[in-house]
């Protein structure tokens, strides 16, 4: 026989799952959370040797921790977050521009031929992507800077 208290808890969980609560964060809240996530990644990177050994960038580490925490909050309590899109796009541009700042020339030498092959294949695919984007089937070909900077 089912336990009455357990059924009530399960019913409450199903109600929460049907009506998730969404918090819409403003621009300033989005920036503050991004800074907190970055500093969390910096703290973990300095504290745990394995992250330094395998060259995991601090923003990536903080983002993984935040993603896992946001998933857990949504999965167990039904709360979700929505970030401001304008600031999100700008922060993503900053993130991808700064991820490689701690790269060292010694790491490039260590990669050797495999790294050169990777760059060559990536370059071929870059030109292939550009050719597909400029095909007559798609819209008129735009400049590279316009495609990169005008993503909104």
mmCIF file with all atom_site columns, C-alpha atoms in Angstrom, residues 66-125:
data_model
loop_
_atom_site.group_PDB
_atom_site.id
_atom_site.type_symbol
_atom_site.label_atom_id
_atom_site.label_alt_id
_atom_site.label_comp_id
_atom_site.label_asym_id
_atom_site.label_entity_id
_atom_site.label_seq_id
_atom_site.pdbx_PDB_ins_code
_atom_site.Cartn_x
_atom_site.Cartn_y
_atom_site.Cartn_z
_atom_site.occupancy
_atom_site.B_iso_or_equiv
_atom_site.pdbx_formal_charge
_atom_site.auth_seq_id
_atom_site.auth_comp_id
_atom_site.auth_asym_id
_atom_site.auth_atom_id
_atom_site.pdbx_PDB_model_num
ATOM 1  C CA . UNK A 1 66  ? 27.303 26.946 -12.967 1.00 0.00 ? 66  UNK A CA 1
ATOM 2  C CA . UNK A 1 67  ? 25.669 24.807 -15.658 1.00 0.00 ? 67  UNK A CA 1
ATOM 3  C CA . UNK A 1 68  ? 25.623 21.788 -13.345 1.00 0.00 ? 68  UNK A CA 1
ATOM 4  C CA . UNK A 1 69  ? 24.188 23.887 -10.499 1.00 0.00 ? 69  UNK A CA 1
ATOM 5  C CA . UNK A 1 70  ? 21.521 25.476 -12.743 1.00 0.00 ? 70  UNK A CA 1
ATOM 6  C CA . UNK A 1 71  ? 20.548 22.035 -14.040 1.00 0.00 ? 71  UNK A CA 1
ATOM 7  C CA . UNK A 1 72  ? 20.250 20.676 -10.492 1.00 0.00 ? 72  UNK A CA 1
ATOM 8  C CA . UNK A 1 73  ? 18.114 23.618 -9.377  1.00 0.00 ? 73  UNK A CA 1
ATOM 9  C CA . UNK A 1 74  ? 15.816 23.126 -12.366 1.00 0.00 ? 74  UNK A CA 1
ATOM 10 C CA . UNK A 1 75  ? 15.673 19.352 -12.047 1.00 0.00 ? 75  UNK A CA 1
ATOM 11 C CA . UNK A 1 76  ? 14.995 19.170 -8.317  1.00 0.00 ? 76  UNK A CA 1
ATOM 12 C CA . UNK A 1 77  ? 13.085 22.404 -7.585  1.00 0.00 ? 77  UNK A CA 1
ATOM 13 C CA . UNK A 1 78  ? 11.732 23.495 -10.955 1.00 0.00 ? 78  UNK A CA 1
ATOM 14 C CA . UNK A 1 79  ? 13.366 26.935 -11.058 1.00 0.00 ? 79  UNK A CA 1
ATOM 15 C CA . UNK A 1 80  ? 14.920 28.155 -14.292 1.00 0.00 ? 80  UNK A CA 1
ATOM 16 C CA . UNK A 1 81  ? 16.870 31.268 -15.231 1.00 0.00 ? 81  UNK A CA 1
ATOM 17 C CA . UNK A 1 82  ? 16.618 33.486 -18.268 1.00 0.00 ? 82  UNK A CA 1
ATOM 18 C CA . UNK A 1 83  ? 19.485 35.880 -18.956 1.00 0.00 ? 83  UNK A CA 1
ATOM 19 C CA . UNK A 1 84  ? 19.356 39.166 -20.827 1.00 0.00 ? 84  UNK A CA 1
ATOM 20 C CA . UNK A 1 85  ? 20.125 38.389 -24.470 1.00 0.00 ? 85  UNK A CA 1
ATOM 21 C CA . UNK A 1 86  ? 21.992 41.586 -25.369 1.00 0.00 ? 86  UNK A CA 1
ATOM 22 C CA . UNK A 1 87  ? 24.472 41.260 -22.531 1.00 0.00 ? 87  UNK A CA 1
ATOM 23 C CA . UNK A 1 88  ? 24.729 37.498 -23.072 1.00 0.00 ? 88  UNK A CA 1
ATOM 24 C CA . UNK A 1 89  ? 25.878 37.974 -26.667 1.00 0.00 ? 89  UNK A CA 1
ATOM 25 C CA . UNK A 1 90  ? 28.453 40.574 -25.648 1.00 0.00 ? 90  UNK A CA 1
ATOM 26 C CA . UNK A 1 91  ? 29.737 38.373 -22.814 1.00 0.00 ? 91  UNK A CA 1
ATOM 27 C CA . UNK A 1 92  ? 30.028 35.397 -25.169 1.00 0.00 ? 92  UNK A CA 1
ATOM 28 C CA . UNK A 1 93  ? 32.101 37.505 -27.566 1.00 0.00 ? 93  UNK A CA 1
ATOM 29 C CA . UNK A 1 94  ? 34.357 38.572 -24.685 1.00 0.00 ? 94  UNK A CA 1
ATOM 30 C CA . UNK A 1 95  ? 34.602 34.969 -23.470 1.00 0.00 ? 95  UNK A CA 1
ATOM 31 C CA . UNK A 1 96  ? 35.691 33.534 -26.806 1.00 0.00 ? 96  UNK A CA 1
ATOM 32 C CA . UNK A 1 97  ? 38.112 36.414 -27.344 1.00 0.00 ? 97  UNK A CA 1
ATOM 33 C CA . UNK A 1 98  ? 39.808 35.902 -23.975 1.00 0.00 ? 98  UNK A CA 1
ATOM 34 C CA . UNK A 1 99  ? 39.884 32.105 -23.619 1.00 0.00 ? 99  UNK A CA 1
ATOM 35 C CA . UNK A 1 100 ? 43.202 31.920 -25.435 1.00 0.00 ? 100 UNK A CA 1
ATOM 36 C CA . UNK A 1 101 ? 44.916 34.640 -23.419 1.00 0.00 ? 101 UNK A CA 1
ATOM 37 C CA . UNK A 1 102 ? 46.740 32.151 -21.189 1.00 0.00 ? 102 UNK A CA 1
ATOM 38 C CA . UNK A 1 103 ? 48.052 30.135 -24.152 1.00 0.00 ? 103 UNK A CA 1
ATOM 39 C CA . UNK A 1 104 ? 51.815 29.755 -24.235 1.00 0.00 ? 104 UNK A CA 1
ATOM 40 C CA . UNK A 1 105 ? 54.137 29.298 -27.199 1.00 0.00 ? 105 UNK A CA 1
ATOM 41 C CA . UNK A 1 106 ? 55.618 26.255 -25.464 1.00 0.00 ? 106 UNK A CA 1
ATOM 42 C CA . UNK A 1 107 ? 52.224 24.559 -25.728 1.00 0.00 ? 107 UNK A CA 1
ATOM 43 C CA . UNK A 1 108 ? 52.204 25.161 -29.491 1.00 0.00 ? 108 UNK A CA 1
ATOM 44 C CA . UNK A 1 109 ? 55.661 23.590 -29.789 1.00 0.00 ? 109 UNK A CA 1
ATOM 45 C CA . UNK A 1 110 ? 54.490 20.691 -27.651 1.00 0.00 ? 110 UNK A CA 1
ATOM 46 C CA . UNK A 1 111 ? 51.530 20.090 -30.011 1.00 0.00 ? 111 UNK A CA 1
ATOM 47 C CA . UNK A 1 112 ? 53.885 19.713 -32.952 1.00 0.00 ? 112 UNK A CA 1
ATOM 48 C CA . UNK A 1 113 ? 52.610 18.165 -36.179 1.00 0.00 ? 113 UNK A CA 1
ATOM 49 C CA . UNK A 1 114 ? 49.194 17.281 -34.732 1.00 0.00 ? 114 UNK A CA 1
ATOM 50 C CA . UNK A 1 115 ? 48.482 20.923 -33.979 1.00 0.00 ? 115 UNK A CA 1
ATOM 51 C CA . UNK A 1 116 ? 49.614 21.968 -37.469 1.00 0.00 ? 116 UNK A CA 1
ATOM 52 C CA . UNK A 1 117 ? 47.292 19.351 -39.019 1.00 0.00 ? 117 UNK A CA 1
ATOM 53 C CA . UNK A 1 118 ? 44.422 20.582 -36.837 1.00 0.00 ? 118 UNK A CA 1
ATOM 54 C CA . UNK A 1 119 ? 44.978 24.183 -37.972 1.00 0.00 ? 119 UNK A CA 1
ATOM 55 C CA . UNK A 1 120 ? 45.157 23.075 -41.616 1.00 0.00 ? 120 UNK A CA 1
ATOM 56 C CA . UNK A 1 121 ? 41.906 21.084 -41.414 1.00 0.00 ? 121 UNK A CA 1
ATOM 57 C CA . UNK A 1 122 ? 40.182 23.936 -39.536 1.00 0.00 ? 122 UNK A CA 1
ATOM 58 C CA . UNK A 1 123 ? 41.306 26.383 -42.224 1.00 0.00 ? 123 UNK A CA 1
ATOM 59 C CA . UNK A 1 124 ? 39.954 24.144 -45.009 1.00 0.00 ? 124 UNK A CA 1
ATOM 60 C CA . UNK A 1 125 ? 36.602 23.893 -43.228 1.00 0.00 ? 125 UNK A CA 1
#
